[in-house]
Short mmCIF file of C-alpha atoms in Angstrom, two decimals:
data_model
loop_
_atom_site.label_atom_id
_atom_site.label_comp_id
_atom_site.label_asym_id
_atom_site.label_seq_id
_atom_site.Cartn_x
_atom_site.Cartn_y
_atom_site.Cartn_z
CA UNK X 1 105.51 248.92 121.26
CA UNK X 2 104.81 247.71 117.60
CA UNK X 3 103.19 244.53 118.93
CA UNK X 4 100.96 246.51 121.23
CA UNK X 5 100.10 248.79 118.33
CA UNK X 6 99.12 245.82 116.13
CA UNK X 7 97.13 244.21 118.91
CA UNK X 8 95.30 247.50 119.37
CA UNK X 9 94.45 247.94 115.66
CA UNK X 10 93.25 244.28 115.37
CA UNK X 11 90.98 244.66 118.45
CA UNK X 12 89.51 247.90 117.14
CA UNK X 13 88.95 246.42 113.59
CA UNK X 14 87.04 243.48 115.30
CA UNK X 15 84.68 245.83 116.94
CA UNK X 16 84.27 247.86 113.88
CA UNK X 17 83.24 244.97 111.67
CA UNK X 18 80.78 243.63 114.14
CA UNK X 19 79.29 247.13 114.51
CA UNK X 20 78.73 247.52 110.73
CA UNK X 21 77.05 244.01 110.68
CA UNK X 22 74.59 245.19 113.30
CA UNK X 23 73.65 248.40 111.56
CA UNK X 24 71.20 246.71 109.26
CA UNK X 25 67.99 246.06 111.24
CA UNK X 26 64.63 244.76 109.88
CA UNK X 27 63.65 247.10 106.98
CA UNK X 28 60.39 248.92 107.11
CA UNK X 29 58.07 247.59 104.46
CA UNK X 30 54.95 249.36 105.52
CA UNK X 31 55.02 251.65 102.44
CA UNK X 32 54.41 248.67 100.14
CA UNK X 33 52.13 246.73 102.57
CA UNK X 34 54.76 244.06 103.29
CA UNK X 35 55.90 243.51 99.66
CA UNK X 36 59.45 244.33 98.60
CA UNK X 37 60.54 247.89 98.56
CA UNK X 38 62.75 249.89 96.20
CA UNK X 39 65.67 249.21 98.65
CA UNK X 40 65.17 245.45 98.09
CA UNK X 41 65.22 245.84 94.47
CA UNK X 42 68.26 247.96 94.37
CA UNK X 43 70.13 245.73 96.71
CA UNK X 44 69.27 242.62 94.59
CA UNK X 45 70.29 244.35 91.44
CA UNK X 46 73.66 245.38 92.92
CA UNK X 47 74.28 241.75 93.81
CA UNK X 48 73.67 241.92 97.56
CA UNK X 49 71.97 239.14 99.33
CA UNK X 50 68.40 239.85 100.20
CA UNK X 51 66.56 238.03 102.99
CA UNK X 52 63.57 236.61 101.21
CA UNK X 53 61.76 235.35 104.19
CA UNK X 54 59.20 238.20 104.13
CA UNK X 55 58.14 236.71 100.77
CA UNK X 56 58.56 233.05 101.55
CA UNK X 57 56.60 233.34 104.78
CA UNK X 58 53.80 235.26 103.07
CA UNK X 59 51.94 232.24 101.55
CA UNK X 60 48.53 232.88 103.09
CA UNK X 61 46.65 231.16 105.77
CA UNK X 62 43.65 229.06 105.05
CA UNK X 63 42.28 229.38 108.58
CA UNK X 64 41.62 232.99 107.95
CA UNK X 65 39.78 232.16 104.87
CA UNK X 66 36.55 234.04 103.96
CA UNK X 67 33.41 232.16 103.72
CA UNK X 68 32.79 230.59 100.28
CA UNK X 69 30.10 233.19 99.46
CA UNK X 70 32.36 236.04 100.13
CA UNK X 71 34.80 237.72 97.68
CA UNK X 72 38.04 235.57 97.42
CA UNK X 73 36.13 232.84 99.33
CA UNK X 74 36.49 230.29 96.64
CA UNK X 75 40.28 230.67 96.66
CA UNK X 76 40.46 229.28 100.13
CA UNK X 77 41.61 232.55 101.65
CA UNK X 78 44.80 232.69 99.67
CA UNK X 79 45.32 235.19 97.01
CA UNK X 80 47.11 234.28 93.56
CA UNK X 81 50.43 235.95 94.71
CA UNK X 82 50.32 233.87 97.88
CA UNK X 83 49.68 230.77 95.87
CA UNK X 84 52.61 231.47 93.55
CA UNK X 85 54.96 232.38 96.43
CA UNK X 86 54.19 229.03 98.07
CA UNK X 87 54.98 227.28 94.82
CA UNK X 88 58.18 229.40 94.29
CA UNK X 89 59.47 228.77 97.73
CA UNK X 90 58.51 225.08 97.94
CA UNK X 91 55.92 225.15 100.60
CA UNK X 92 52.90 224.39 98.43
CA UNK X 93 51.16 221.09 98.55
CA UNK X 94 51.31 219.74 95.12
CA UNK X 95 50.46 216.47 93.48
CA UNK X 96 51.45 215.52 89.93
CA UNK X 97 50.39 212.93 87.46
CA UNK X 98 53.95 212.21 86.50
CA UNK X 99 56.32 210.33 88.68
CA UNK X 100 59.88 210.83 89.89
CA UNK X 101 61.40 212.26 92.99
CA UNK X 102 61.15 215.92 91.79
CA UNK X 103 57.87 215.80 89.93
CA UNK X 104 56.04 218.14 92.35
CA UNK X 105 58.53 220.85 92.10
CA UNK X 106 57.05 223.36 89.86
CA UNK X 107 59.32 226.36 90.49
CA UNK X 108 62.78 226.19 92.05
CA UNK X 109 63.80 229.48 93.40
CA UNK X 110 67.52 228.56 93.93
CA UNK X 111 67.81 227.55 90.33
CA UNK X 112 68.47 231.08 89.07
CA UNK X 113 71.78 231.39 90.82
CA UNK X 114 72.78 228.03 89.28
CA UNK X 115 71.74 229.22 85.81
CA UNK X 116 73.66 232.46 86.17
CA UNK X 117 76.70 230.65 87.30
CA UNK X 118 76.52 228.15 84.46
CA UNK X 119 76.13 230.69 81.70
CA UNK X 120 78.48 233.15 83.44
CA UNK X 121 81.63 232.22 85.33
CA UNK X 122 81.54 228.48 84.41
CA UNK X 123 81.34 229.12 80.66
CA UNK X 124 83.85 232.09 80.77
CA UNK X 125 86.54 230.65 83.04
CA UNK X 126 86.16 227.11 81.54
CA UNK X 127 86.53 228.47 78.11
CA UNK X 128 89.42 230.75 79.09
CA UNK X 129 91.11 227.65 80.63
CA UNK X 130 90.92 225.71 77.41
CA UNK X 131 92.05 228.64 75.17
CA UNK X 132 94.84 229.45 77.65
CA UNK X 133 96.23 225.94 77.46
CA UNK X 134 96.19 225.97 73.68
CA UNK X 135 97.92 229.37 73.65
CA UNK X 136 100.50 228.10 76.19
CA UNK X 137 101.26 225.04 73.99
CA UNK X 138 101.52 227.13 70.92
CA UNK X 139 103.87 229.50 72.55
CA UNK X 140 105.96 226.47 73.84
CA UNK X 141 106.06 225.08 70.36
CA UNK X 142 107.23 228.28 68.88
CA UNK X 143 109.89 228.48 71.46
CA UNK X 144 111.19 224.93 71.78
CA UNK X 145 109.91 223.40 68.55
CA UNK X 146 109.48 219.62 68.22
CA UNK X 147 111.64 217.84 70.65
CA UNK X 148 113.75 215.55 68.33
CA UNK X 149 115.59 212.44 69.13
CA UNK X 150 119.16 213.79 69.97
CA UNK X 151 121.19 210.74 69.03
CA UNK X 152 121.33 208.80 65.85
CA UNK X 153 118.42 206.54 65.31
CA UNK X 154 119.39 202.81 65.55
CA UNK X 155 116.44 201.54 63.26
CA UNK X 156 115.74 199.02 65.96
CA UNK X 157 112.38 198.93 67.89
CA UNK X 158 111.48 197.93 71.36
CA UNK X 159 107.95 196.87 72.24
CA UNK X 160 106.62 199.48 74.63
CA UNK X 161 102.83 198.78 74.73
CA UNK X 162 101.09 195.49 74.07
CA UNK X 163 97.90 195.36 71.99
CA UNK X 164 95.55 195.29 74.99
CA UNK X 165 97.18 198.31 76.49
CA UNK X 166 96.91 200.22 73.30
CA UNK X 167 93.26 199.14 72.95
CA UNK X 168 92.50 200.39 76.46
CA UNK X 169 94.20 203.77 75.71
CA UNK X 170 92.36 204.20 72.45
CA UNK X 171 89.00 203.16 74.04
CA UNK X 172 89.64 205.75 76.71
CA UNK X 173 90.91 208.58 74.47
CA UNK X 174 88.35 207.99 71.69
CA UNK X 175 85.58 208.15 74.14
CA UNK X 176 87.08 211.11 75.96
CA UNK X 177 87.17 213.04 72.74
CA UNK X 178 83.53 212.28 71.91
CA UNK X 179 82.51 213.08 75.42
CA UNK X 180 84.49 216.34 75.60
CA UNK X 181 83.11 217.62 72.34
CA UNK X 182 79.57 216.70 73.14
CA UNK X 183 79.98 218.18 76.51
CA UNK X 184 81.17 221.44 75.05
CA UNK X 185 78.16 221.39 72.77
CA UNK X 186 75.89 220.92 75.82
CA UNK X 187 77.35 223.91 77.49
CA UNK X 188 78.16 226.35 74.60
CA UNK X 189 75.81 225.02 71.88
CA UNK X 190 72.87 227.36 72.42
CA UNK X 191 75.11 230.28 72.67
CA UNK X 192 77.32 229.75 69.58
CA UNK X 193 75.60 227.04 67.34
CA UNK X 194 72.11 228.48 67.15
CA UNK X 195 73.27 231.76 65.71
CA UNK X 196 75.50 229.75 63.23
CA UNK X 197 73.21 226.78 62.20
CA UNK X 198 69.68 227.95 63.28
CA UNK X 199 67.26 226.37 65.62
CA UNK X 200 66.30 223.28 63.63
CA UNK X 201 69.79 222.13 62.80
CA UNK X 202 70.96 222.89 66.23
CA UNK X 203 68.17 220.81 67.70
CA UNK X 204 69.29 217.86 65.58
CA UNK X 205 72.85 218.42 66.69
CA UNK X 206 71.88 218.84 70.38
CA UNK X 207 69.68 215.71 70.56
CA UNK X 208 72.42 213.61 68.89
CA UNK X 209 75.06 215.16 71.09
CA UNK X 210 73.11 214.23 74.15
CA UNK X 211 72.67 210.63 72.95
CA UNK X 212 76.38 210.34 72.17
CA UNK X 213 77.40 211.85 75.46
CA UNK X 214 75.10 209.71 77.63
CA UNK X 215 75.91 206.45 75.94
CA UNK X 216 79.68 206.79 75.21
CA UNK X 217 80.23 207.56 78.90
CA UNK X 218 79.98 203.72 79.50
CA UNK X 219 82.90 203.06 77.23
CA UNK X 220 84.87 205.75 79.06
CA UNK X 221 84.12 204.25 82.47
CA UNK X 222 85.07 200.72 81.23
CA UNK X 223 88.26 202.07 79.67
CA UNK X 224 89.13 203.93 82.85
CA UNK X 225 88.91 200.76 84.79
CA UNK X 226 91.06 198.94 82.23
CA UNK X 227 93.78 201.65 82.27
CA UNK X 228 93.85 201.69 86.04
CA UNK X 229 94.27 197.86 86.31
CA UNK X 230 96.98 197.76 83.50
CA UNK X 231 99.19 200.66 84.59
CA UNK X 232 98.69 201.40 88.27
CA UNK X 233 101.78 199.34 89.16
CA UNK X 234 104.07 201.21 86.80
CA UNK X 235 102.72 204.54 87.94
CA UNK X 236 103.56 204.22 91.63
CA UNK X 237 105.97 207.07 92.41
CA UNK X 238 109.68 206.24 92.41
CA UNK X 239 112.94 207.67 93.43
CA UNK X 240 113.81 208.66 89.87
CA UNK X 241 110.72 210.89 89.73
CA UNK X 242 112.21 213.47 92.17
CA UNK X 243 115.25 213.92 89.94
CA UNK X 244 113.11 213.96 86.79
CA UNK X 245 110.83 216.65 88.22
CA UNK X 246 113.76 218.79 89.42
CA UNK X 247 115.05 218.78 85.89
CA UNK X 248 111.73 219.61 84.51
CA UNK X 249 111.81 216.39 82.50
CA UNK X 250 114.72 217.85 80.66
CA UNK X 251 112.27 219.90 78.55
CA UNK X 252 114.15 223.02 78.71
CA UNK X 253 117.62 221.70 79.24
CA UNK X 254 120.00 219.57 77.13
CA UNK X 255 120.12 216.38 79.24
CA UNK X 256 117.72 213.50 79.53
CA UNK X 257 116.98 212.64 83.18
CA UNK X 258 116.52 208.93 83.73
CA UNK X 259 113.15 207.48 83.90
CA UNK X 260 111.49 204.07 84.12
CA UNK X 261 108.54 202.97 81.91
CA UNK X 262 106.59 206.01 82.81
CA UNK X 263 108.27 209.23 83.89
CA UNK X 264 107.00 211.63 86.56
CA UNK X 265 105.15 213.72 84.03
CA UNK X 266 103.22 210.74 82.72
CA UNK X 267 102.58 209.61 86.30
CA UNK X 268 100.94 213.05 86.89
CA UNK X 269 98.84 212.58 83.82
CA UNK X 270 97.85 208.97 84.91
CA UNK X 271 96.78 210.03 88.42
CA UNK X 272 95.04 213.14 87.05
CA UNK X 273 93.07 211.02 84.60
CA UNK X 274 92.25 208.40 87.23
CA UNK X 275 91.17 210.80 89.98
CA UNK X 276 89.45 213.43 87.88
CA UNK X 277 87.98 210.78 85.59
CA UNK X 278 86.56 208.93 88.62
CA UNK X 279 85.10 212.19 89.84
CA UNK X 280 83.65 212.97 86.53
CA UNK X 281 82.25 209.39 86.25
CA UNK X 282 80.47 209.55 89.68
CA UNK X 283 78.91 213.04 89.05
CA UNK X 284 78.11 211.78 85.55
CA UNK X 285 76.33 208.70 87.04
CA UNK X 286 74.30 211.12 89.23
CA UNK X 287 73.37 212.99 86.09
CA UNK X 288 72.51 209.88 84.14
CA UNK X 289 70.18 208.73 86.88
CA UNK X 290 68.46 211.98 87.86
CA UNK X 291 67.58 212.54 91.50
CA UNK X 292 68.53 208.96 92.48
CA UNK X 293 72.14 209.30 93.36
CA UNK X 294 72.36 212.31 95.77
CA UNK X 295 75.79 212.80 96.99
CA UNK X 296 76.16 216.49 97.75
CA UNK X 297 74.19 216.68 100.91
CA UNK X 298 76.21 213.97 102.50
CA UNK X 299 79.46 215.43 101.18
CA UNK X 300 78.47 218.84 102.65
CA UNK X 301 77.76 217.21 105.94
CA UNK X 302 81.21 215.59 105.86
CA UNK X 303 82.82 219.00 105.05
CA UNK X 304 81.01 220.63 107.75
CA UNK X 305 82.16 217.88 110.32
CA UNK X 306 85.84 218.82 109.48
CA UNK X 307 85.18 222.44 110.46
CA UNK X 308 87.05 223.77 107.48
CA UNK X 309 84.18 226.13 106.76
CA UNK X 310 84.95 228.19 109.85
CA UNK X 311 88.63 228.08 109.00
CA UNK X 312 88.32 229.25 105.36
CA UNK X 313 85.37 231.56 106.08
CA UNK X 314 82.53 230.12 104.09
CA UNK X 315 80.62 228.97 107.23
CA UNK X 316 78.31 225.96 107.23
CA UNK X 317 77.25 224.48 103.99
CA UNK X 318 73.63 223.43 103.88
CA UNK X 319 73.09 219.70 104.66
CA UNK X 320 69.56 219.42 103.19
CA UNK X 321 69.30 220.00 99.50
CA UNK X 322 66.34 220.15 97.21
CA UNK X 323 66.39 217.46 94.43
CA UNK X 324 67.08 220.07 91.70
CA UNK X 325 69.86 221.61 93.79
CA UNK X 326 71.59 218.20 94.13
CA UNK X 327 71.40 217.84 90.22
CA UNK X 328 72.69 221.39 89.77
CA UNK X 329 75.67 220.80 91.89
CA UNK X 330 76.28 217.59 90.13
CA UNK X 331 76.27 219.43 86.83
CA UNK X 332 78.48 222.21 88.00
CA UNK X 333 81.04 219.76 89.48
CA UNK X 334 80.90 217.60 86.47
CA UNK X 335 81.61 220.66 84.19
CA UNK X 336 84.49 222.10 86.34
CA UNK X 337 86.29 218.85 86.55
CA UNK X 338 85.86 218.19 82.92
CA UNK X 339 87.31 221.56 81.95
CA UNK X 340 90.42 220.84 84.03
CA UNK X 341 90.78 217.30 82.59
CA UNK X 342 90.23 218.72 79.04
CA UNK X 343 93.06 221.26 79.61
CA UNK X 344 95.41 218.48 80.89
CA UNK X 345 94.63 216.10 78.03
CA UNK X 346 95.13 218.84 75.36
CA UNK X 347 98.73 219.13 76.78
CA UNK X 348 98.98 215.27 76.80
CA UNK X 349 97.81 215.10 73.14
CA UNK X 350 100.29 217.84 72.17
CA UNK X 351 103.35 216.14 73.77
CA UNK X 352 102.31 212.73 72.32
CA UNK X 353 101.84 213.94 68.76
CA UNK X 354 103.35 217.25 67.72
CA UNK X 355 105.52 217.85 70.71
CA UNK X 356 108.08 214.94 70.63
CA UNK X 357 109.47 212.90 67.78
CA UNK X 358 109.09 209.22 68.44
CA UNK X 359 106.40 209.56 71.05
CA UNK X 360 103.36 208.65 69.02
CA UNK X 361 104.79 205.22 67.99
CA UNK X 362 104.27 204.06 71.56
CA UNK X 363 100.55 204.18 71.12
CA UNK X 364 100.48 203.91 67.37
CA UNK X 365 102.17 200.70 66.71
CA UNK X 366 103.33 199.95 70.25
CA UNK X 367 106.98 199.80 69.04
CA UNK X 368 109.37 202.64 69.75
CA UNK X 369 112.70 203.56 68.33
CA UNK X 370 115.36 202.26 70.68
CA UNK X 371 117.30 205.55 70.64
CA UNK X 372 114.12 207.52 71.69
CA UNK X 373 113.66 204.93 74.54
CA UNK X 374 117.27 205.17 75.63
CA UNK X 375 116.92 209.08 75.78
CA UNK X 376 113.42 209.34 77.47
CA UNK X 377 113.05 206.09 79.43
CA UNK X 378 116.64 204.86 80.05
CA UNK X 379 115.86 202.90 83.09
CA UNK X 380 113.04 201.11 81.35
CA UNK X 381 115.28 200.22 78.44
CA UNK X 382 117.77 198.70 80.96
CA UNK X 383 115.09 196.64 82.40
CA UNK X 384 113.70 195.50 78.99
CA UNK X 385 117.06 194.80 77.30
CA UNK X 386 118.74 193.14 80.28
CA UNK X 387 122.42 192.89 80.66
CA UNK X 388 123.21 195.56 78.13
CA UNK X 389 123.07 197.71 81.28
CA UNK X 390 126.76 197.28 81.70
CA UNK X 391 127.70 198.22 78.15
CA UNK X 392 125.18 200.98 78.01
CA UNK X 393 125.80 202.73 81.12
CA UNK X 394 129.21 204.30 80.27
CA UNK X 395 127.59 205.74 77.06
CA UNK X 396 124.84 207.37 79.01
CA UNK X 397 127.32 208.68 81.65
CA UNK X 398 128.69 212.21 81.78
CA UNK X 399 130.64 213.27 78.69
CA UNK X 400 134.02 213.60 80.39
CA UNK X 401 134.99 209.82 80.86
CA UNK X 402 133.54 209.11 77.34
CA UNK X 403 135.83 211.81 75.81
CA UNK X 404 138.86 210.34 77.66
CA UNK X 405 138.00 206.96 76.14
CA UNK X 406 137.55 208.54 72.85
CA UNK X 407 140.97 210.24 73.07
CA UNK X 408 142.47 206.87 73.86
CA UNK X 409 140.53 205.44 70.91
CA UNK X 410 141.62 208.15 68.61
CA UNK X 411 145.40 207.25 68.62
CA UNK X 412 144.99 203.63 67.60
CA UNK X 413 142.14 204.43 65.33
CA UNK X 414 143.72 207.59 63.87
CA UNK X 415 144.38 205.83 60.52
CA UNK X 416 141.17 203.98 60.25
CA UNK X 417 138.85 206.76 61.41
CA UNK X 418 137.09 207.08 58.08
CA UNK X 419 135.86 203.47 57.97
CA UNK X 420 132.78 203.05 60.17
CA UNK X 421 133.71 199.36 60.46
CA UNK X 422 136.99 200.46 62.00
CA UNK X 423 135.18 202.58 64.47
CA UNK X 424 133.00 199.73 65.40
CA UNK X 425 135.96 197.59 66.25
CA UNK X 426 138.10 200.27 67.76
CA UNK X 427 135.63 202.05 69.82
CA UNK X 428 134.39 199.14 71.89
CA UNK X 429 137.95 197.98 72.28
CA UNK X 430 138.98 201.31 73.69
CA UNK X 431 135.74 201.32 75.78
CA UNK X 432 136.41 197.77 77.03
CA UNK X 433 139.89 198.89 77.97
CA UNK X 434 138.31 201.92 79.78
CA UNK X 435 135.49 199.85 81.25
CA UNK X 436 137.30 199.07 84.56
CA UNK X 437 137.75 202.84 85.02
CA UNK X 438 134.11 203.45 84.90
CA UNK X 439 131.42 201.97 87.01
CA UNK X 440 131.39 198.69 85.16
CA UNK X 441 134.57 197.85 86.98
CA UNK X 442 132.73 195.15 89.00
CA UNK X 443 132.12 193.00 85.96
CA UNK X 444 134.99 190.89 85.07
CA UNK X 445 136.75 192.05 81.90
CA UNK X 446 136.30 188.70 80.24
CA UNK X 447 132.50 189.04 80.62
CA UNK X 448 132.47 192.52 79.17
CA UNK X 449 134.65 191.46 76.24
CA UNK X 450 132.49 188.50 75.59
CA UNK X 451 129.41 190.62 75.84
CA UNK X 452 130.88 193.18 73.41
CA UNK X 453 132.15 190.53 70.98
CA UNK X 454 129.02 188.32 71.10
CA UNK X 455 126.62 191.22 70.78
CA UNK X 456 128.32 193.62 68.46
CA UNK X 457 125.12 195.43 67.87
CA UNK X 458 125.12 196.77 71.35
CA UNK X 459 128.49 198.34 70.63
CA UNK X 460 127.09 199.69 67.55
CA UNK X 461 124.35 201.10 69.77
CA UNK X 462 126.96 202.70 71.87
CA UNK X 463 128.41 204.38 68.76
CA UNK X 464 125.97 207.24 68.62
CA UNK X 465 127.14 208.77 71.74
CA UNK X 466 130.77 208.23 71.02
CA UNK X 467 130.95 209.54 67.60
CA UNK X 468 131.03 213.28 68.24
CA UNK X 469 134.15 213.05 70.53
CA UNK X 470 136.00 210.68 68.14
CA UNK X 471 135.52 212.97 65.33
CA UNK V 1 96.34 201.57 63.62
CA UNK V 2 94.16 198.47 63.73
CA UNK V 3 93.89 198.34 67.44
CA UNK V 4 92.80 202.03 67.36
CA UNK V 5 89.96 201.35 64.86
CA UNK V 6 89.12 198.22 66.91
CA UNK V 7 88.79 200.50 69.99
CA UNK V 8 86.66 203.01 68.16
CA UNK V 9 84.38 200.26 66.96
CA UNK V 10 84.18 199.08 70.54
CA UNK V 11 83.09 202.49 71.60
CA UNK V 12 80.17 202.41 69.14
CA UNK V 13 79.26 198.86 70.26
CA UNK V 14 79.37 199.82 73.89
CA UNK V 15 77.31 203.03 73.25
CA UNK V 16 74.55 201.29 71.31
CA UNK V 17 74.58 198.31 73.59
CA UNK V 18 74.29 200.30 76.75
CA UNK V 19 71.48 202.32 75.22
CA UNK V 20 69.50 199.20 74.41
CA UNK V 21 70.31 197.36 77.67
CA UNK V 22 69.29 200.47 79.83
CA UNK V 23 66.06 200.93 77.87
CA UNK V 24 65.18 197.22 78.32
CA UNK V 25 65.97 197.46 82.00
CA UNK V 26 63.48 200.36 82.42
CA UNK V 27 65.86 203.22 82.83
CA UNK V 28 64.52 205.36 79.88
CA UNK V 29 63.22 208.87 80.68
CA UNK V 30 59.72 207.74 79.68
CA UNK V 31 59.79 204.82 82.02
CA UNK V 32 61.22 206.69 84.97
CA UNK V 33 59.38 210.00 84.90
CA UNK V 34 56.05 209.68 83.11
CA UNK V 35 53.13 207.51 83.88
CA UNK V 36 50.70 205.18 82.17
CA UNK V 37 48.41 207.99 81.38
CA UNK V 38 51.12 209.89 79.34
CA UNK V 39 51.05 209.09 75.54
CA UNK V 40 54.56 209.87 74.18
CA UNK V 41 54.76 207.35 71.38
CA UNK V 42 51.86 207.99 69.00
#
């Protein structure tokens, strides 16, 4: 019964919608002699689409031209409005003394919609995205504060990034900052900087900004290539990423999910930068070499071929685009992708500087505090420091076995608890005794003891986790 | 720190270098869009 009712309603609504589409027949323009009527003007002002073919087709006919001695004879039979309509809608035959693919385009009718979009939704939503990200990070900082290193700092450093890696990163980030700022000036400058600094000063800023943007882009593209080559291997998804993501990176919880050299969050940043950066670079190259690298027509043709237009409801995209249209789409795409990338990078800068203690060192000096590494990239520390895996693991394990070992340690160490030296000798002894109980059971006791004795500092490293229960 | 400054210096070098190279190779706006009859440099 219900199904029949739904079927009936859907069928009726189908007929209703088609009926309303057919209600608009060819408008009567005899009152204005073929020119646009008040209805057309009202429709355009309210944002409806107006079929302009009555204007684009009214470009005159030279074959009906009056004789040269008649009135309007010298114009070749076309009136001025007809001439301008031909220029506006691209059907005029023009030649120009300057060169270039689009030199003969004097008026581009479709450009108004681009201009309105660029100064309207693009600027508004793009700006809102950036402000929103900053607000979100500020709120997060107020709630969570700076993420500190939980355990006690060992004072030892592990090399995280070599000089060439840091060079590549700073080449990319330095150029990105310059490109982002100059890009924002290009989009928002006229609106905000002219009222502030006046026309002459802004002209200087704008010309300089364009020079910087166009030329620093090469450094960005070079650095993007370097970063990809250096880090793609370590950014391939790994099993540990699933767990890391499920725990939200431990950002709201107390624990530290294990991670290799790059955790899942960093991998997201890497792939965002590579994919979006590549997209920005390609659209940017199209903008650097105007009218020469036209990619949207072909892209639209490919999209149409997939048939997704019919599925999502936007129909067929046009497959022939005028030269200026191609450039306009390139500019819009370039801006939209750059806003997204800027928002992501603002968050990246936050977490790498203010957001997390010990994170900046990775890119600053390349050497990170070992405790920071153990907490945030435990699997990477294991790889780097080698066999300490066996000793380190129980420390990193769940608190329960550690406290059991600590309780065992407490009794023999009860008298010598105050001396830290005593702790050093007692704790690993108790731990070694407990080692067979934990995962390290496979390793022969002799080896563990030797490891513990030969490298006392590893035991000292184990100390931070053990201290609270011992106390 | 040093690496960071080296990278920033590299940005400047690449930017200036790219500008010069592209102009030499004939990719300036003047070269691409104007003609012999246009007098832009007085």
